[in-house]
PDB file of C-alpha atoms in Angstrom:
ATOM      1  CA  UNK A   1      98.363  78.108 108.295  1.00 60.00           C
ATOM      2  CA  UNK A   2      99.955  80.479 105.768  1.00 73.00           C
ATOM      3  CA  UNK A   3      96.586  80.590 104.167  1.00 72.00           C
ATOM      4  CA  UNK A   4      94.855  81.405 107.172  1.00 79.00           C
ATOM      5  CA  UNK A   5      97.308  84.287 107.880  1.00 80.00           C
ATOM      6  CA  UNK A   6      97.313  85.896 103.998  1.00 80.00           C
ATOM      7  CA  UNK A   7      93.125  85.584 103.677  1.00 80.00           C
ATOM      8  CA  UNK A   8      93.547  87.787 107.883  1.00 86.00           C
ATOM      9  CA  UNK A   9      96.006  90.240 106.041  1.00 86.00           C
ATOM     10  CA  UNK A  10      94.270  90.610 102.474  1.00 84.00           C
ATOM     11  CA  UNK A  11      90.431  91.024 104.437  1.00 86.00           C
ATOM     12  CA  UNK A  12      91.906  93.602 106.834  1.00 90.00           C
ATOM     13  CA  UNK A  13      93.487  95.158 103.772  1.00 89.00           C
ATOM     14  CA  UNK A  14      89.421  95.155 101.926  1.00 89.00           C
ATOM     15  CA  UNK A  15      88.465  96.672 105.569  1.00 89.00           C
ATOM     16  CA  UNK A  16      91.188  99.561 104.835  1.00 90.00           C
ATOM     17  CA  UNK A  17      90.539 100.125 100.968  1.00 89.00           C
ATOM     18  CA  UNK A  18      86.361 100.025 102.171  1.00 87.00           C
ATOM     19  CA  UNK A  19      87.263 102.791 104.604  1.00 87.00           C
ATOM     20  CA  UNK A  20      89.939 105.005 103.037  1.00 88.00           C
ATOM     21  CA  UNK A  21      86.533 104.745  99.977  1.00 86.00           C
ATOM     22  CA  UNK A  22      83.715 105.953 102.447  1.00 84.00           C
ATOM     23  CA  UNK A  23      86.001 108.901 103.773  1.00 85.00           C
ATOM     24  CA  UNK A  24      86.852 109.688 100.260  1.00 84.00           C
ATOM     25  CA  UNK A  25      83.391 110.006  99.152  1.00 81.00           C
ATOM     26  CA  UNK A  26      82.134 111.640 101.727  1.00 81.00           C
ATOM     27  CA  UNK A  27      84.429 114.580 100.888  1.00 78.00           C
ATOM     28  CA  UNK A  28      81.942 115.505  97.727  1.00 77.00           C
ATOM     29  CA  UNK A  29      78.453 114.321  99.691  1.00 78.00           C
ATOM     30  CA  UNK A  30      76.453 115.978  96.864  1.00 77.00           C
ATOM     31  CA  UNK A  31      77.982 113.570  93.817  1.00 77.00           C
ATOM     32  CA  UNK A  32      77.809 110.713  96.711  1.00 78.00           C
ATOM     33  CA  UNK A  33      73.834 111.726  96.622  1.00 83.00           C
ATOM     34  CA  UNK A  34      73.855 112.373  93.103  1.00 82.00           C
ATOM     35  CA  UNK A  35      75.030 108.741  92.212  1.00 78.00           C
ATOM     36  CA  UNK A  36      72.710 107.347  94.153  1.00 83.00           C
ATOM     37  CA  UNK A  37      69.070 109.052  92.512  1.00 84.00           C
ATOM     38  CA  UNK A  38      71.266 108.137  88.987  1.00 81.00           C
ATOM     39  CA  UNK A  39      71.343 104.576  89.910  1.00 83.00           C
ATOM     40  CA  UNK A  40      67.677 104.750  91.415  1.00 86.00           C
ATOM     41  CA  UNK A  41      66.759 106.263  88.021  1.00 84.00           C
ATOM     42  CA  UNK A  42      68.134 103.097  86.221  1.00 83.00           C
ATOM     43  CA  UNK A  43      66.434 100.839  88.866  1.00 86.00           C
ATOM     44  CA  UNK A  44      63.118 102.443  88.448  1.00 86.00           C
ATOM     45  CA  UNK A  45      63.510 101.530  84.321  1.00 81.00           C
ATOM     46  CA  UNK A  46      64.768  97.579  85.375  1.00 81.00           C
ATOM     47  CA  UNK A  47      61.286  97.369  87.550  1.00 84.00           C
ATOM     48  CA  UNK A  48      59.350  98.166  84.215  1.00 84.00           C
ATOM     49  CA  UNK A  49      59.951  94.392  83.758  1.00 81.00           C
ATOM     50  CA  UNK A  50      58.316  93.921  86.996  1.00 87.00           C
ATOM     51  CA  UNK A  51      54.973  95.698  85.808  1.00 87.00           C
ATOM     52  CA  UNK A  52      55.346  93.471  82.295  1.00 86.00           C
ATOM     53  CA  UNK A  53      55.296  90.204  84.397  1.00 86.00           C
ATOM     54  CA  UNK A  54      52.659  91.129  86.369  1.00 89.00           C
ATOM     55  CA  UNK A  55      50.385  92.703  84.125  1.00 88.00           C
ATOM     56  CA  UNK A  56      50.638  90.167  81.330  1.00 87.00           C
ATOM     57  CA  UNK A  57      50.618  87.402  84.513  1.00 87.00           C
ATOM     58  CA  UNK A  58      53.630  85.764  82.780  1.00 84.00           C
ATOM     59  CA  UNK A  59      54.248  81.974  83.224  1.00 85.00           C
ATOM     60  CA  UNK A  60      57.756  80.948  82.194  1.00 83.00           C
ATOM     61  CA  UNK A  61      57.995  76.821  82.191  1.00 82.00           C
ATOM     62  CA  UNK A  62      55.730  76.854  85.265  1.00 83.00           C
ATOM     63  CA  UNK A  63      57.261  79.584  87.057  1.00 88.00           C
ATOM     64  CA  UNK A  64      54.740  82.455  88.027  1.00 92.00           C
ATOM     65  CA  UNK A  65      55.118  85.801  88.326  1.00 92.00           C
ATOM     66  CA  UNK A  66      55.996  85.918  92.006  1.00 93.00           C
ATOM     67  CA  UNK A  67      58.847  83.165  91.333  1.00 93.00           C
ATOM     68  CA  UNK A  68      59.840  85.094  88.401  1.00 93.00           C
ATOM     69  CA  UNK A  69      60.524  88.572  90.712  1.00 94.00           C
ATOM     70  CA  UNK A  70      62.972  86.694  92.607  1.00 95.00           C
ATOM     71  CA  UNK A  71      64.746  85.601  89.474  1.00 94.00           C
ATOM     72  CA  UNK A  72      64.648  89.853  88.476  1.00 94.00           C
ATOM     73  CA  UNK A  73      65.670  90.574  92.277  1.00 95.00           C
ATOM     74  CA  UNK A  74      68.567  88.388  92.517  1.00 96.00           C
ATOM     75  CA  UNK A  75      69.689  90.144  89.197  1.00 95.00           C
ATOM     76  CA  UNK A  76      69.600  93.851  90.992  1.00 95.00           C
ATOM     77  CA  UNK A  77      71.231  92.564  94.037  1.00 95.00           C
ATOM     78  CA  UNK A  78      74.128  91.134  92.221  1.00 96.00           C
ATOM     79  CA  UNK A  79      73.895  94.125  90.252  1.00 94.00           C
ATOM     80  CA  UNK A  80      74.551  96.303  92.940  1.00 94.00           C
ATOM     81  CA  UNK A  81      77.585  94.263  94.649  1.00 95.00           C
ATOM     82  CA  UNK A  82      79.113  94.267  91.194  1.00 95.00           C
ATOM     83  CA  UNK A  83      78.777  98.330  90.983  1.00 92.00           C
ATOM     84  CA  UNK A  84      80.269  98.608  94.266  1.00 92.00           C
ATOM     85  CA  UNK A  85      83.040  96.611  94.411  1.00 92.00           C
ATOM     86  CA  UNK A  86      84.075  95.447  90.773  1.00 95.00           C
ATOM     87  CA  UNK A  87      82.862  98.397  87.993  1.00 92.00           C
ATOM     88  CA  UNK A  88      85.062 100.881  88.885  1.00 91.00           C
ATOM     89  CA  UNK A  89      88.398  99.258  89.448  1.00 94.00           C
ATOM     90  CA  UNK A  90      87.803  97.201  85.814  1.00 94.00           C
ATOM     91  CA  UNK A  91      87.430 100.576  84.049  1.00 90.00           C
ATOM     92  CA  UNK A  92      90.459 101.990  86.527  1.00 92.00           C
ATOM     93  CA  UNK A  93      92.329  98.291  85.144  1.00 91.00           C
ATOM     94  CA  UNK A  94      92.064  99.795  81.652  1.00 88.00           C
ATOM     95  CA  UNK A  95      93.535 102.956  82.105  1.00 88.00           C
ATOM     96  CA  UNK A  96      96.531 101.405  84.651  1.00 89.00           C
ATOM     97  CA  UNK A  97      97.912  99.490  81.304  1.00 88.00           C
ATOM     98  CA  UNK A  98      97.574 102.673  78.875  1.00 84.00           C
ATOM     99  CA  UNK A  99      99.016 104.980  81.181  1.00 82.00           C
ATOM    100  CA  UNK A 100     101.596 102.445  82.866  1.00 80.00           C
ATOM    101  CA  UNK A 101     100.403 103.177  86.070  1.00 86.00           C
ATOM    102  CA  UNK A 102     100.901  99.712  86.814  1.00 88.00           C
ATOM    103  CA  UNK A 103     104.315 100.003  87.372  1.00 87.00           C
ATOM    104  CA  UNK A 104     103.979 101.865  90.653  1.00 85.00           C
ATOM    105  CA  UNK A 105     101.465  99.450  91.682  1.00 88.00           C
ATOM    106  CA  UNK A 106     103.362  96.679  90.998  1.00 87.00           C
ATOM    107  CA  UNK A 107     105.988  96.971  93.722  1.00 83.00           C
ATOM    108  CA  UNK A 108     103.258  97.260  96.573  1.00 84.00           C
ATOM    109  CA  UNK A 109     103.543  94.307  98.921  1.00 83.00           C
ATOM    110  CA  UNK A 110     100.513  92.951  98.457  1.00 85.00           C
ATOM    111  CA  UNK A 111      98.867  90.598  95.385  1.00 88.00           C
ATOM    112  CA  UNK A 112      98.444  92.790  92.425  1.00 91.00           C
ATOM    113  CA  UNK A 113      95.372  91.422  91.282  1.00 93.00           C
ATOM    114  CA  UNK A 114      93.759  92.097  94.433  1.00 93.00           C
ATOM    115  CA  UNK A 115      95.128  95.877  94.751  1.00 92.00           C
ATOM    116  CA  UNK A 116      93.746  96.643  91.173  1.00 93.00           C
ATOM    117  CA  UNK A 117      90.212  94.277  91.985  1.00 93.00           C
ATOM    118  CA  UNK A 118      89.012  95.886  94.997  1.00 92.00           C
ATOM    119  CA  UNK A 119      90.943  99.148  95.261  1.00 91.00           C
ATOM    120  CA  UNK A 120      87.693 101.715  95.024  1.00 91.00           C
ATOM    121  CA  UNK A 121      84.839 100.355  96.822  1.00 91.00           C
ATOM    122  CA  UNK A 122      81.825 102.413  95.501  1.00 89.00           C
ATOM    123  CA  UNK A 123      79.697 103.030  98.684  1.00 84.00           C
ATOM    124  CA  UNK A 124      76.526 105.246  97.196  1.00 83.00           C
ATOM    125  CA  UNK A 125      75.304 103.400  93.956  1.00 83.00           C
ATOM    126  CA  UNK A 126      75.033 100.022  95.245  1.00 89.00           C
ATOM    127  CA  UNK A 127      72.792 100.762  97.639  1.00 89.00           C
ATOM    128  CA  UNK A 128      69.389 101.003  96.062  1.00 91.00           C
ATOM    129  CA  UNK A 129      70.347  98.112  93.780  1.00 93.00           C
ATOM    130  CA  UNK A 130      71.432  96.084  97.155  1.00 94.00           C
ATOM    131  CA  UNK A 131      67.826  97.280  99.029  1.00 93.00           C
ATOM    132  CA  UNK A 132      65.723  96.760  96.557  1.00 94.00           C
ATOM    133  CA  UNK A 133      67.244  93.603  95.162  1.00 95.00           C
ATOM    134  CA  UNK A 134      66.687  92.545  98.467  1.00 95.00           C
ATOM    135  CA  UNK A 135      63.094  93.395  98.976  1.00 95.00           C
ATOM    136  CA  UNK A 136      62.228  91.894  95.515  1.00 95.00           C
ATOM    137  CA  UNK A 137      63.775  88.168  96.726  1.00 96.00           C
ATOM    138  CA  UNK A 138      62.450  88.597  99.434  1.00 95.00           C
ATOM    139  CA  UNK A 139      58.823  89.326  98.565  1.00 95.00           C
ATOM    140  CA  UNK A 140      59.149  86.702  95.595  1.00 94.00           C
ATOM    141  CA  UNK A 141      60.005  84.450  98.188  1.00 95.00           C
ATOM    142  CA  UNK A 142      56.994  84.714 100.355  1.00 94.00           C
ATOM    143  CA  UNK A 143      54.539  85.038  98.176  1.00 93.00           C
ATOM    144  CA  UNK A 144      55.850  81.664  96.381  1.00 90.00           C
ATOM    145  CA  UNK A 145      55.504  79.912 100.023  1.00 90.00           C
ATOM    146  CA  UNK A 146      59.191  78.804  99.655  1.00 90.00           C
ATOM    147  CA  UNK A 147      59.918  77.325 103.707  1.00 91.00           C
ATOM    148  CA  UNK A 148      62.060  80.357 105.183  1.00 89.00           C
ATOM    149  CA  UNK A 149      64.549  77.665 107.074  1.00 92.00           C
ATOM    150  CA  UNK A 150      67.557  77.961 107.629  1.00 93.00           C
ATOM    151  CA  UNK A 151      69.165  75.582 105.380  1.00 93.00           C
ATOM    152  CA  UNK A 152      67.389  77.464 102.462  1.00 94.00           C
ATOM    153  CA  UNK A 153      68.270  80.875 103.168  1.00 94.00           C
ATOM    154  CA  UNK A 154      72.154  79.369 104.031  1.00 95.00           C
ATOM    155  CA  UNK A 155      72.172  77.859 100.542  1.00 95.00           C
ATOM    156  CA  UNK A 156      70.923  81.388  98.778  1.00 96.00           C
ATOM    157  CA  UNK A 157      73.530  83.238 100.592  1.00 96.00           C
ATOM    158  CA  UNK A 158      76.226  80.402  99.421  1.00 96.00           C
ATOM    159  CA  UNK A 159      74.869  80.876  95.590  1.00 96.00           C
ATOM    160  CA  UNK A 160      74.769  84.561  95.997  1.00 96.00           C
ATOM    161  CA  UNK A 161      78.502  84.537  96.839  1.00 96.00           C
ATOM    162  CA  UNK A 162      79.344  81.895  94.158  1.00 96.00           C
ATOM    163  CA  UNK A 163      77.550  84.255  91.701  1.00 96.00           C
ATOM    164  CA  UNK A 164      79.796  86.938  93.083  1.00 97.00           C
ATOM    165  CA  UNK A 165      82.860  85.468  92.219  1.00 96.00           C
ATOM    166  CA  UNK A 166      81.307  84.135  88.943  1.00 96.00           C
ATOM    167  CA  UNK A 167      80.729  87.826  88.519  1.00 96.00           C
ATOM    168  CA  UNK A 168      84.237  89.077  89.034  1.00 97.00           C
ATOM    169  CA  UNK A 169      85.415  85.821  86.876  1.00 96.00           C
ATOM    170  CA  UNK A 170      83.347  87.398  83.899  1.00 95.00           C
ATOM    171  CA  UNK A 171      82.900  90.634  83.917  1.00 95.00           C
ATOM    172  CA  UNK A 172      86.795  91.447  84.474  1.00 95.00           C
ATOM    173  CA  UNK A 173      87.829  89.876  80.713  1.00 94.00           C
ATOM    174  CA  UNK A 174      87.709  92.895  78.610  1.00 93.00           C
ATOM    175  CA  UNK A 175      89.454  95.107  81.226  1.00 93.00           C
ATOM    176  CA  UNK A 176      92.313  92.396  81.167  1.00 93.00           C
ATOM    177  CA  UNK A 177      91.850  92.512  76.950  1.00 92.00           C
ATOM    178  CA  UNK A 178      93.966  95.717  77.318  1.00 90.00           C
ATOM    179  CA  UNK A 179      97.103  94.135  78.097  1.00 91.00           C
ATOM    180  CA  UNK A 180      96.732  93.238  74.193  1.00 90.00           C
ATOM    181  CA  UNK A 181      94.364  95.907  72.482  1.00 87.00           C
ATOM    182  CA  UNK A 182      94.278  99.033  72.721  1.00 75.00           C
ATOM    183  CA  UNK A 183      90.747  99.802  72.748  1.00 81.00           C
ATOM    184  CA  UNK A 184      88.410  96.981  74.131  1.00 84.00           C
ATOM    185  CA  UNK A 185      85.266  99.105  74.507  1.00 84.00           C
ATOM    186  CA  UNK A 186      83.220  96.971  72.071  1.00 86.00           C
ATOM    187  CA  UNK A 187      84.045  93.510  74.153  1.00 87.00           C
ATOM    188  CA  UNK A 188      83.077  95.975  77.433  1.00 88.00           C
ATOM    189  CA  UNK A 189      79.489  96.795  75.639  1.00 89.00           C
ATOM    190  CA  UNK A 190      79.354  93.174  74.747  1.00 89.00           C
ATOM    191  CA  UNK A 191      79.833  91.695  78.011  1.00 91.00           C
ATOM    192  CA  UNK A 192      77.407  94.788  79.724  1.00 88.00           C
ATOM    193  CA  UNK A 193      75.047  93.440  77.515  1.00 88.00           C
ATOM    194  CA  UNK A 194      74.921  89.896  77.954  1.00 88.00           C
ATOM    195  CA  UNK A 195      74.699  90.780  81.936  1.00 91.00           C
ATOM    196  CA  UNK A 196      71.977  93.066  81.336  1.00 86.00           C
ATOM    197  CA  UNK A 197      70.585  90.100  79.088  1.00 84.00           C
ATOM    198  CA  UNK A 198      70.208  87.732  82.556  1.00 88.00           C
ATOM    199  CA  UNK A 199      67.958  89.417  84.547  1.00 87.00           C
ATOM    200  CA  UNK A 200      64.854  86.555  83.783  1.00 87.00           C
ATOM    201  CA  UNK A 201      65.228  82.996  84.375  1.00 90.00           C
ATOM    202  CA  UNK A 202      67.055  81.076  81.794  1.00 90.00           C
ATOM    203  CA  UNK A 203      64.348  79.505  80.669  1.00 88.00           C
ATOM    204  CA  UNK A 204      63.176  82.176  78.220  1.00 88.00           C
ATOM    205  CA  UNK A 205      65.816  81.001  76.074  1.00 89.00           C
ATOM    206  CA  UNK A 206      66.505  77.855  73.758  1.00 90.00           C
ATOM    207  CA  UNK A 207      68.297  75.129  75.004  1.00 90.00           C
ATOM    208  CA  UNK A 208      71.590  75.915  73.307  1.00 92.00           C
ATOM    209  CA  UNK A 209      71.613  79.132  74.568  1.00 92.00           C
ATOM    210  CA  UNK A 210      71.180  77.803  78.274  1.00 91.00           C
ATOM    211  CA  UNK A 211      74.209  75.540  77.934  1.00 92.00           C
ATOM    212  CA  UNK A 212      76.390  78.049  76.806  1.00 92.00           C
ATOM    213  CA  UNK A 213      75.485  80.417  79.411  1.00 92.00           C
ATOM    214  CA  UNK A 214      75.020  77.636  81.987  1.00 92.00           C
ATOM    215  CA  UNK A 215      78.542  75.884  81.166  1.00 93.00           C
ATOM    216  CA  UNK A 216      80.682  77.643  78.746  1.00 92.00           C
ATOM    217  CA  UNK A 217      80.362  81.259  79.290  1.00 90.00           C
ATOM    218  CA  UNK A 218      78.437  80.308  82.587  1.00 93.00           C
ATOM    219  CA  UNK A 219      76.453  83.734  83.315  1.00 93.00           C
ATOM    220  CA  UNK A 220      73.541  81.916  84.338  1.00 94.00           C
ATOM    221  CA  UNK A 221      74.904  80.784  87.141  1.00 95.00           C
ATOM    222  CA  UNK A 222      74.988  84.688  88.738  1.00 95.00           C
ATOM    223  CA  UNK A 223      71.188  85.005  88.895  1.00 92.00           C
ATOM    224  CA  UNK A 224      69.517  81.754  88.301  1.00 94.00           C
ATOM    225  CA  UNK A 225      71.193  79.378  90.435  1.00 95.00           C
ATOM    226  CA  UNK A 226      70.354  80.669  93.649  1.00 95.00           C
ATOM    227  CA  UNK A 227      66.798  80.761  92.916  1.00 95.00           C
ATOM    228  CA  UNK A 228      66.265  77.130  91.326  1.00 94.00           C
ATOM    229  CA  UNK A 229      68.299  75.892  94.066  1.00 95.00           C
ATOM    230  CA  UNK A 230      66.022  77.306  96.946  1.00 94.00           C
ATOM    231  CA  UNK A 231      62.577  76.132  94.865  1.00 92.00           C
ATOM    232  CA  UNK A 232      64.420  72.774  93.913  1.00 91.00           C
ATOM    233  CA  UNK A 233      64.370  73.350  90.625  1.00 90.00           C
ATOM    234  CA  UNK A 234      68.325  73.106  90.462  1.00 92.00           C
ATOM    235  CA  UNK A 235      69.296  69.202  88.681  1.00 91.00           C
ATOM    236  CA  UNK A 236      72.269  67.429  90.886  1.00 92.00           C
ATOM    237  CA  UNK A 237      74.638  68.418  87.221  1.00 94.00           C
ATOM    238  CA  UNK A 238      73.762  71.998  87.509  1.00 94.00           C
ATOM    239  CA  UNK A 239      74.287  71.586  91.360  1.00 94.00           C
ATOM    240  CA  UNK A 240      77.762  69.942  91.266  1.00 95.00           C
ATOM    241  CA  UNK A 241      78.593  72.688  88.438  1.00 96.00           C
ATOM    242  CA  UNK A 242      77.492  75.766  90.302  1.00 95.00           C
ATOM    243  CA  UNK A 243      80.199  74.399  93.020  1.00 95.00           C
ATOM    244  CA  UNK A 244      83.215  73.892  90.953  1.00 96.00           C
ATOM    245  CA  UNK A 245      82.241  77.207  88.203  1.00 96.00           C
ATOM    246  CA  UNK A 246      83.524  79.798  90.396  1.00 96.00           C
ATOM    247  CA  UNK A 247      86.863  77.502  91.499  1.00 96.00           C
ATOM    248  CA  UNK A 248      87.771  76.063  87.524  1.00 96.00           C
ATOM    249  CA  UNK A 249      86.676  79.970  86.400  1.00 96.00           C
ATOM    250  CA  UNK A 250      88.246  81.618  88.979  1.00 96.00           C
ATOM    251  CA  UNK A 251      91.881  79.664  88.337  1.00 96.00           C
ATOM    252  CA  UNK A 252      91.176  80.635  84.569  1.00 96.00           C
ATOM    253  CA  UNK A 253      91.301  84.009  85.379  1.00 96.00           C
ATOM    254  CA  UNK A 254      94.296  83.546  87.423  1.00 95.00           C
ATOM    255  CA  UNK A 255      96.253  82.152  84.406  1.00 96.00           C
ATOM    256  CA  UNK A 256      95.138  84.844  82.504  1.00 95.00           C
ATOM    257  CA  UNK A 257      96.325  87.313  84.879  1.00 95.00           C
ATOM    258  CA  UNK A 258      99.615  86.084  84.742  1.00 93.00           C
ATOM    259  CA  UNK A 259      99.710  85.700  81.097  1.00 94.00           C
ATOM    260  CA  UNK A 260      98.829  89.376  80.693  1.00 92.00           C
ATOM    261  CA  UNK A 261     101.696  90.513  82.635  1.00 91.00           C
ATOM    262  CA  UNK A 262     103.933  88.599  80.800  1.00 89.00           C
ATOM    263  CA  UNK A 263     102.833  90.835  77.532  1.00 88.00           C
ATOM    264  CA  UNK A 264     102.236  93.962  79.662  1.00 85.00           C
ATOM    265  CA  UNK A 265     105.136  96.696  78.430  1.00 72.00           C
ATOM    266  CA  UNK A 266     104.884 100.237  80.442  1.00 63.00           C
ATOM    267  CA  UNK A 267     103.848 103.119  78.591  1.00 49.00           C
ATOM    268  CA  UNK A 268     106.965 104.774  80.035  1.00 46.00           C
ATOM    269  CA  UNK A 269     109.630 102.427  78.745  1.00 43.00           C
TER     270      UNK A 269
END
């Protein structure tokens, strides 16, 4: 029951910090419009892998170009829900611990990890990432003739959330790197590239490098799973491993969290 009533309190809390975000941003409309043709500018150079597929009619282990746009789609989509409610407050993260601007933060009744996750909600940028993500998958999935039931599109919304949390799991490591060094912008480019590496099936690589990324540093998971589990391309290990990823990562992260608070020090003391 306690559950229940902290997951009520901590979602209306997301419903506040999503609000107090769009009335922010609509204060200063023209860089709310101007992030959005920046990230449409970046999207327009991601679909220039689009055009490759289809005009070299690229066949990856059997999948086709059509199956192969989902695989690209799903990338943008998760893409998009990472810029909007992850990017921002991980970079914000950084600067909290080198100012000591944690401090203040920390006495605010309310988990800390959550206030400093999901504080800024960027509404603008994710949106052509989120539409056109969309329209990719869904395009991708029609022209593969993948059965639009019920139980498949339920099962690519569950994967699209597990590789949501997989994303926060991964993607929030160098920002909690500054609790110990003082400059972690070389893990940040590493870890912005090896996201920006995953936007094609898996399959492109060895099979060493799909184990790592499948169960050790299990980035995979964000934009492959969903796919191969909807075209039944997904083994029953991968299966039973995209289920317990985000829960064994996610409970990393947690220890992690609390281990960097231990070292944390204010920049004030």
């Amino acid at each position: 029951m306690n559950f229940v009533i902290e997951l009520r309190r901590h979602l209306y809390i997301l419903a506040l910090f999503a609000k107090n975000s769009v009335i922010s941003q609509m204060e200063y409309r023209f860089n709310f419009i101007t992030g959005i043709f920046v990230e449409t500018a970046f999207l327009m150079a991601k679909l220039l892998y689009v055009v490759v597929v289809y005009k070299t009619n690229v066949h990856i282990d059997g999948l086709t170009p059509d199956i192969i746009l989902m695989f690209i789609g799903t990338h943008i989509l998760l893409t998009g829900i990472y810029m909007g409610f992850f990017y921002n407050n991980f970079q914000r993260l950084t600067d909290y611990v080198r100012s000591g601007m944690l401090d203040l933060m920390m006495v605010k009744p309310i988990s800390l990890q959550f206030l400093v996750s999901v504080r800024y909600i960027e509404v603008g940028m994710p949106i052509p990432n989120i539409i056109a993500g969309s329209v990719m998958v869904t395009i991708g999935w029609i022209a593969s003739e993948i059965p639009f039931t019920f139980v498949n599109i339920a099962l690519f919304i569950v994967f699209v959330c597990i590789a949501t949390i997989m994303t926060y799991c991964i993607m929030i490591i160098p920002s909690l790197l500054s609790f110990w060094f003082v400059n972690t912008s070389a893990a940040t480019e590493i870890f912005s590239s090896v996201w920006d590496a995953n936007n094609m099936p898996h399959l492109i690589y060895n099979k060493w490098i799909q184990r790592i990324g499948t169960f050790i540093i299990p980035v995979f998971i964000i934009t492959n799973f969903a796919p191969l589990l909807v075209l039944d391309k997904l083994t029953r290990v991968e299966l039973v491993w995209g289920i317990l990823a985000p829960i064994v990562f996610f409970l990393l992260i947690r220890l992690l969290w609390r281990r960097a608070l231990k070292v944390y020090s204010s920049s004030n003391l």
